[in-house]
Tab-separated table of C-alpha atoms in Angstrom:
chain	number	residue	atom	x	y	z
P	1	UNK	CA	-3.972	51.439	28.149
P	2	UNK	CA	-2.590	53.936	30.809
P	3	UNK	CA	-1.674	57.405	29.819
P	4	UNK	CA	-0.095	60.150	31.382
P	5	UNK	CA	-0.365	63.713	30.688
P	6	UNK	CA	2.130	66.413	31.987
P	7	UNK	CA	0.312	69.628	31.504
P	8	UNK	CA	3.281	71.922	31.263
P	9	UNK	CA	6.256	71.540	28.963
P	10	UNK	CA	8.409	74.241	30.473
P	11	UNK	CA	8.371	75.886	33.972
P	12	UNK	CA	10.617	78.603	34.779
P	13	UNK	CA	10.720	79.693	38.208
P	14	UNK	CA	12.914	81.995	40.491
P	15	UNK	CA	15.403	80.456	42.959
P	16	UNK	CA	13.956	79.900	46.521
P	17	UNK	CA	10.376	80.204	45.027
P	18	UNK	CA	8.055	77.088	45.374
P	19	UNK	CA	7.307	74.961	42.384
P	20	UNK	CA	4.433	72.657	41.294
P	21	UNK	CA	4.714	70.250	38.228
P	22	UNK	CA	1.339	68.793	37.164
P	23	UNK	CA	0.710	65.152	36.242
P	24	UNK	CA	-2.816	63.588	35.404
P	25	UNK	CA	-3.232	60.005	34.490
P	26	UNK	CA	-5.880	58.122	32.882
P	27	UNK	CA	-8.071	56.592	35.424
P	28	UNK	CA	-7.803	52.829	36.503
P	29	UNK	CA	-8.809	50.695	39.409
P	30	UNK	CA	-5.313	50.546	40.555
P	31	UNK	CA	-2.526	52.809	39.794
P	32	UNK	CA	1.243	53.062	40.730
P	33	UNK	CA	2.811	56.432	40.116
P	34	UNK	CA	6.410	57.578	39.808
P	35	UNK	CA	8.265	60.753	39.165
P	36	UNK	CA	11.769	60.742	37.759
P	37	UNK	CA	14.571	63.370	37.257
P	38	UNK	CA	16.757	63.790	34.340
P	39	UNK	CA	19.703	66.215	34.801
P	40	UNK	CA	21.589	67.348	31.645
P	41	UNK	CA	23.226	64.615	29.837
P	42	UNK	CA	22.340	61.933	32.260
P	43	UNK	CA	19.820	59.017	32.611
P	44	UNK	CA	16.536	59.143	34.630
P	45	UNK	CA	16.778	58.825	38.408
P	46	UNK	CA	13.919	57.940	40.633
P	47	UNK	CA	12.622	61.028	42.830
P	48	UNK	CA	9.582	59.126	44.309
P	49	UNK	CA	6.800	56.650	43.921
P	50	UNK	CA	3.187	56.078	45.165
P	51	UNK	CA	2.131	52.400	45.509
P	52	UNK	CA	-0.428	52.487	48.281
P	53	UNK	CA	-1.183	53.995	51.586
P	54	UNK	CA	-0.614	57.698	52.511
P	55	UNK	CA	-1.426	59.809	49.594
P	56	UNK	CA	1.383	62.268	50.406
P	57	UNK	CA	4.765	60.962	49.304
P	58	UNK	CA	8.195	62.440	50.118
P	59	UNK	CA	11.056	61.913	48.059
P	60	UNK	CA	14.744	62.992	47.550
P	61	UNK	CA	16.047	66.315	47.414
P	62	UNK	CA	13.018	67.868	49.370
P	63	UNK	CA	10.350	66.997	46.561
P	64	UNK	CA	6.854	65.374	47.381
P	65	UNK	CA	3.990	64.503	45.511
P	66	UNK	CA	0.267	63.914	46.392
P	67	UNK	CA	-2.054	61.283	44.989
P	68	UNK	CA	-5.446	62.565	44.360
P	69	UNK	CA	-7.768	59.839	43.095
P	70	UNK	CA	-10.869	61.893	42.440
P	71	UNK	CA	-8.651	64.256	40.247
P	72	UNK	CA	-6.467	61.278	38.704
P	73	UNK	CA	-3.488	63.648	39.519
P	74	UNK	CA	-0.036	63.208	40.975
P	75	UNK	CA	1.493	66.741	41.193
P	76	UNK	CA	5.179	67.079	42.246
P	77	UNK	CA	5.897	69.979	44.516
P	78	UNK	CA	9.022	71.659	46.157
P	79	UNK	CA	8.647	74.467	48.792
P	80	UNK	CA	11.969	76.157	47.635
P	81	UNK	CA	13.852	75.320	44.582
P	82	UNK	CA	17.798	75.654	44.212
P	83	UNK	CA	19.455	76.121	40.591
P	84	UNK	CA	20.791	72.672	41.089
P	85	UNK	CA	16.928	71.552	40.630
P	86	UNK	CA	16.973	72.683	36.753
P	87	UNK	CA	16.271	69.467	34.883
P	88	UNK	CA	13.600	67.608	33.026
P	89	UNK	CA	11.064	65.873	35.260
P	90	UNK	CA	8.999	62.895	34.044
P	91	UNK	CA	5.739	61.418	35.597
P	92	UNK	CA	5.181	57.724	34.941
P	93	UNK	CA	2.278	55.186	35.408
P	94	UNK	CA	1.742	51.636	35.539
P	95	UNK	CA	-1.476	49.751	36.749
P	96	UNK	CA	0.213	46.260	37.075
P	97	UNK	CA	3.252	44.958	38.472
P	98	UNK	CA	4.021	43.247	35.250
P	99	UNK	CA	3.516	45.962	32.654
P	100	UNK	CA	6.077	48.505	31.822
P	101	UNK	CA	6.020	52.105	32.926
P	102	UNK	CA	4.261	54.612	30.472
P	103	UNK	CA	5.938	58.011	30.838
P	104	UNK	CA	4.558	61.571	30.331
P	105	UNK	CA	6.357	63.785	27.683
P	106	UNK	CA	8.342	65.515	30.558
P	107	UNK	CA	8.363	68.977	32.204
P	108	UNK	CA	11.611	71.229	31.884
P	109	UNK	CA	12.276	72.898	35.033
P	110	UNK	CA	14.421	76.230	34.815
P	111	UNK	CA	15.508	77.759	38.041
P	112	UNK	CA	16.531	81.372	37.677
P	113	UNK	CA	18.952	83.124	39.833
I	1	UNK	CA	24.461	51.070	43.804
I	2	UNK	CA	22.632	49.147	40.855
I	3	UNK	CA	24.619	50.296	37.838
I	4	UNK	CA	23.195	50.206	34.254
I	5	UNK	CA	25.998	50.548	31.749
I	6	UNK	CA	25.375	51.639	28.114
I	7	UNK	CA	28.432	50.886	26.022
I	8	UNK	CA	28.384	53.969	24.198
I	9	UNK	CA	27.776	57.575	25.026
I	10	UNK	CA	27.649	58.796	21.478
I	11	UNK	CA	27.345	57.099	18.082
I	12	UNK	CA	27.212	58.329	14.605
I	13	UNK	CA	26.423	55.666	11.935
I	14	UNK	CA	25.612	55.925	8.372
I	15	UNK	CA	22.055	55.265	6.730
I	16	UNK	CA	21.711	51.400	5.962
I	17	UNK	CA	24.150	50.189	8.539
I	18	UNK	CA	23.502	47.689	11.153
I	19	UNK	CA	23.707	49.171	14.748
I	20	UNK	CA	24.101	47.383	18.133
I	21	UNK	CA	23.513	49.319	21.326
I	22	UNK	CA	24.621	47.285	24.151
I	23	UNK	CA	23.364	47.481	27.772
I	24	UNK	CA	24.614	45.603	30.899
I	25	UNK	CA	23.295	45.728	34.569
I	26	UNK	CA	25.152	44.406	37.454
I	27	UNK	CA	22.209	43.660	40.050
I	28	UNK	CA	20.637	40.499	38.726
I	29	UNK	CA	17.572	42.508	37.680
I	30	UNK	CA	15.124	40.223	35.811
I	31	UNK	CA	13.536	43.075	33.746
I	32	UNK	CA	15.168	45.013	31.082
I	33	UNK	CA	13.842	47.754	29.026
I	34	UNK	CA	14.759	49.938	25.900
I	35	UNK	CA	13.360	53.458	25.388
I	36	UNK	CA	13.869	56.143	23.031
I	37	UNK	CA	13.839	59.895	24.170
I	38	UNK	CA	12.827	62.715	21.593
I	39	UNK	CA	12.356	66.168	22.423
I	40	UNK	CA	8.531	66.974	23.091
I	41	UNK	CA	7.852	63.200	22.941
I	42	UNK	CA	9.164	61.866	26.244
I	43	UNK	CA	10.071	58.285	26.529
I	44	UNK	CA	8.649	55.723	24.282
I	45	UNK	CA	9.023	52.102	24.943
I	46	UNK	CA	10.878	50.095	22.078
I	47	UNK	CA	11.220	46.475	23.651
I	48	UNK	CA	11.403	44.836	26.893
I	49	UNK	CA	12.271	41.510	28.413
I	50	UNK	CA	11.281	40.092	31.675
I	51	UNK	CA	13.749	36.933	31.329
I	52	UNK	CA	16.458	35.462	29.435
I	53	UNK	CA	15.542	35.006	25.791
I	54	UNK	CA	12.234	36.333	26.372
I	55	UNK	CA	11.256	39.565	24.560
I	56	UNK	CA	8.008	41.588	24.114
I	57	UNK	CA	7.331	44.575	21.669
I	58	UNK	CA	6.651	47.732	22.979
I	59	UNK	CA	4.840	50.580	21.641
I	60	UNK	CA	7.342	51.499	18.678
I	61	UNK	CA	9.184	48.366	17.794
I	62	UNK	CA	9.276	48.853	14.093
I	63	UNK	CA	12.961	48.788	12.722
I	64	UNK	CA	14.231	47.463	15.876
I	65	UNK	CA	15.060	44.017	17.350
I	66	UNK	CA	16.688	42.862	20.566
I	67	UNK	CA	18.749	40.293	21.974
I	68	UNK	CA	18.853	38.939	25.485
I	69	UNK	CA	21.168	36.049	25.772
I	70	UNK	CA	22.350	36.588	29.270
I	71	UNK	CA	20.396	37.899	32.160
I	72	UNK	CA	22.762	40.950	32.664
I	73	UNK	CA	22.734	41.972	29.136
I	74	UNK	CA	20.146	43.393	26.644
I	75	UNK	CA	20.904	44.473	23.349
I	76	UNK	CA	19.256	46.659	20.846
I	77	UNK	CA	19.665	46.203	17.380
I	78	UNK	CA	18.810	48.430	14.269
I	79	UNK	CA	18.826	46.336	11.393
I	80	UNK	CA	19.280	49.110	8.706
I	81	UNK	CA	19.683	52.410	10.498
I	82	UNK	CA	17.585	55.353	9.049
I	83	UNK	CA	17.853	59.224	9.804
I	84	UNK	CA	14.480	58.967	11.745
I	85	UNK	CA	16.199	56.566	14.228
I	86	UNK	CA	18.444	59.619	15.312
I	87	UNK	CA	17.578	59.905	19.077
I	88	UNK	CA	18.561	59.187	22.564
I	89	UNK	CA	18.364	55.538	23.739
I	90	UNK	CA	17.677	54.860	27.131
I	91	UNK	CA	18.113	51.398	28.709
I	92	UNK	CA	16.509	50.507	32.234
I	93	UNK	CA	16.604	47.415	34.474
I	94	UNK	CA	14.343	46.573	37.578
I	95	UNK	CA	13.483	43.739	39.867
I	96	UNK	CA	9.822	43.703	39.598
I	97	UNK	CA	7.668	46.481	38.340
I	98	UNK	CA	7.112	48.570	41.290
I	99	UNK	CA	10.532	49.001	42.535
I	100	UNK	CA	11.266	51.660	40.043
I	101	UNK	CA	13.616	51.446	37.270
I	102	UNK	CA	17.504	52.037	37.193
I	103	UNK	CA	18.435	53.872	33.895
I	104	UNK	CA	21.687	53.829	32.026
I	105	UNK	CA	23.259	57.270	31.063
I	106	UNK	CA	21.947	57.020	27.613
I	107	UNK	CA	23.349	56.530	24.205
I	108	UNK	CA	22.986	59.570	21.658
I	109	UNK	CA	22.649	58.013	18.271
I	110	UNK	CA	23.060	59.949	14.950
I	111	UNK	CA	22.303	58.487	11.581
I	112	UNK	CA	23.443	60.554	8.722
């Protein structure tokens, strides 16, 4: 079964600084990867996804992620964060179209003014 | 926009009560899911359904059951609520598996 490891439970960062949230998955022949964001008191919202093709994926709100098969990673990046990016971020994986997503434990991003 | 609506934002129930959590989606999605979210544990899958009257156990089904009598509605049932079921419950739906899930806003259940 697939599994996902988010290496950092909390990441504090100053406003306008760059940020990287790390995600590693268990190896599989095929893999589909997702990043979701959860703002306080809300459900999860899809940020971006990798299904195939270009390994650099761009998402909403200026976020991007890079699929690295050799390192089994899918790290999320943003070059300059805003206070409004304060939220919890979840990495998720599936290895087939018909199996539910498996989520990581989440990384809480705190942007400091 | 696809909407997934969870009937209650906050619920407080007593130990031993039967609890129903309702979820309705308005985009004719085939797939529906129930997750629970706990601090430090992320999201864990309770049950899912890929069609009406169909259900599959997820990773933590014990103490829960589900019902899907209509395509748009997926109910989570706690047969006899216990304090260890205090949690945030998230419902999601999708059309196929790879388009991404649409989540509801969650129901924060407290069992006392």
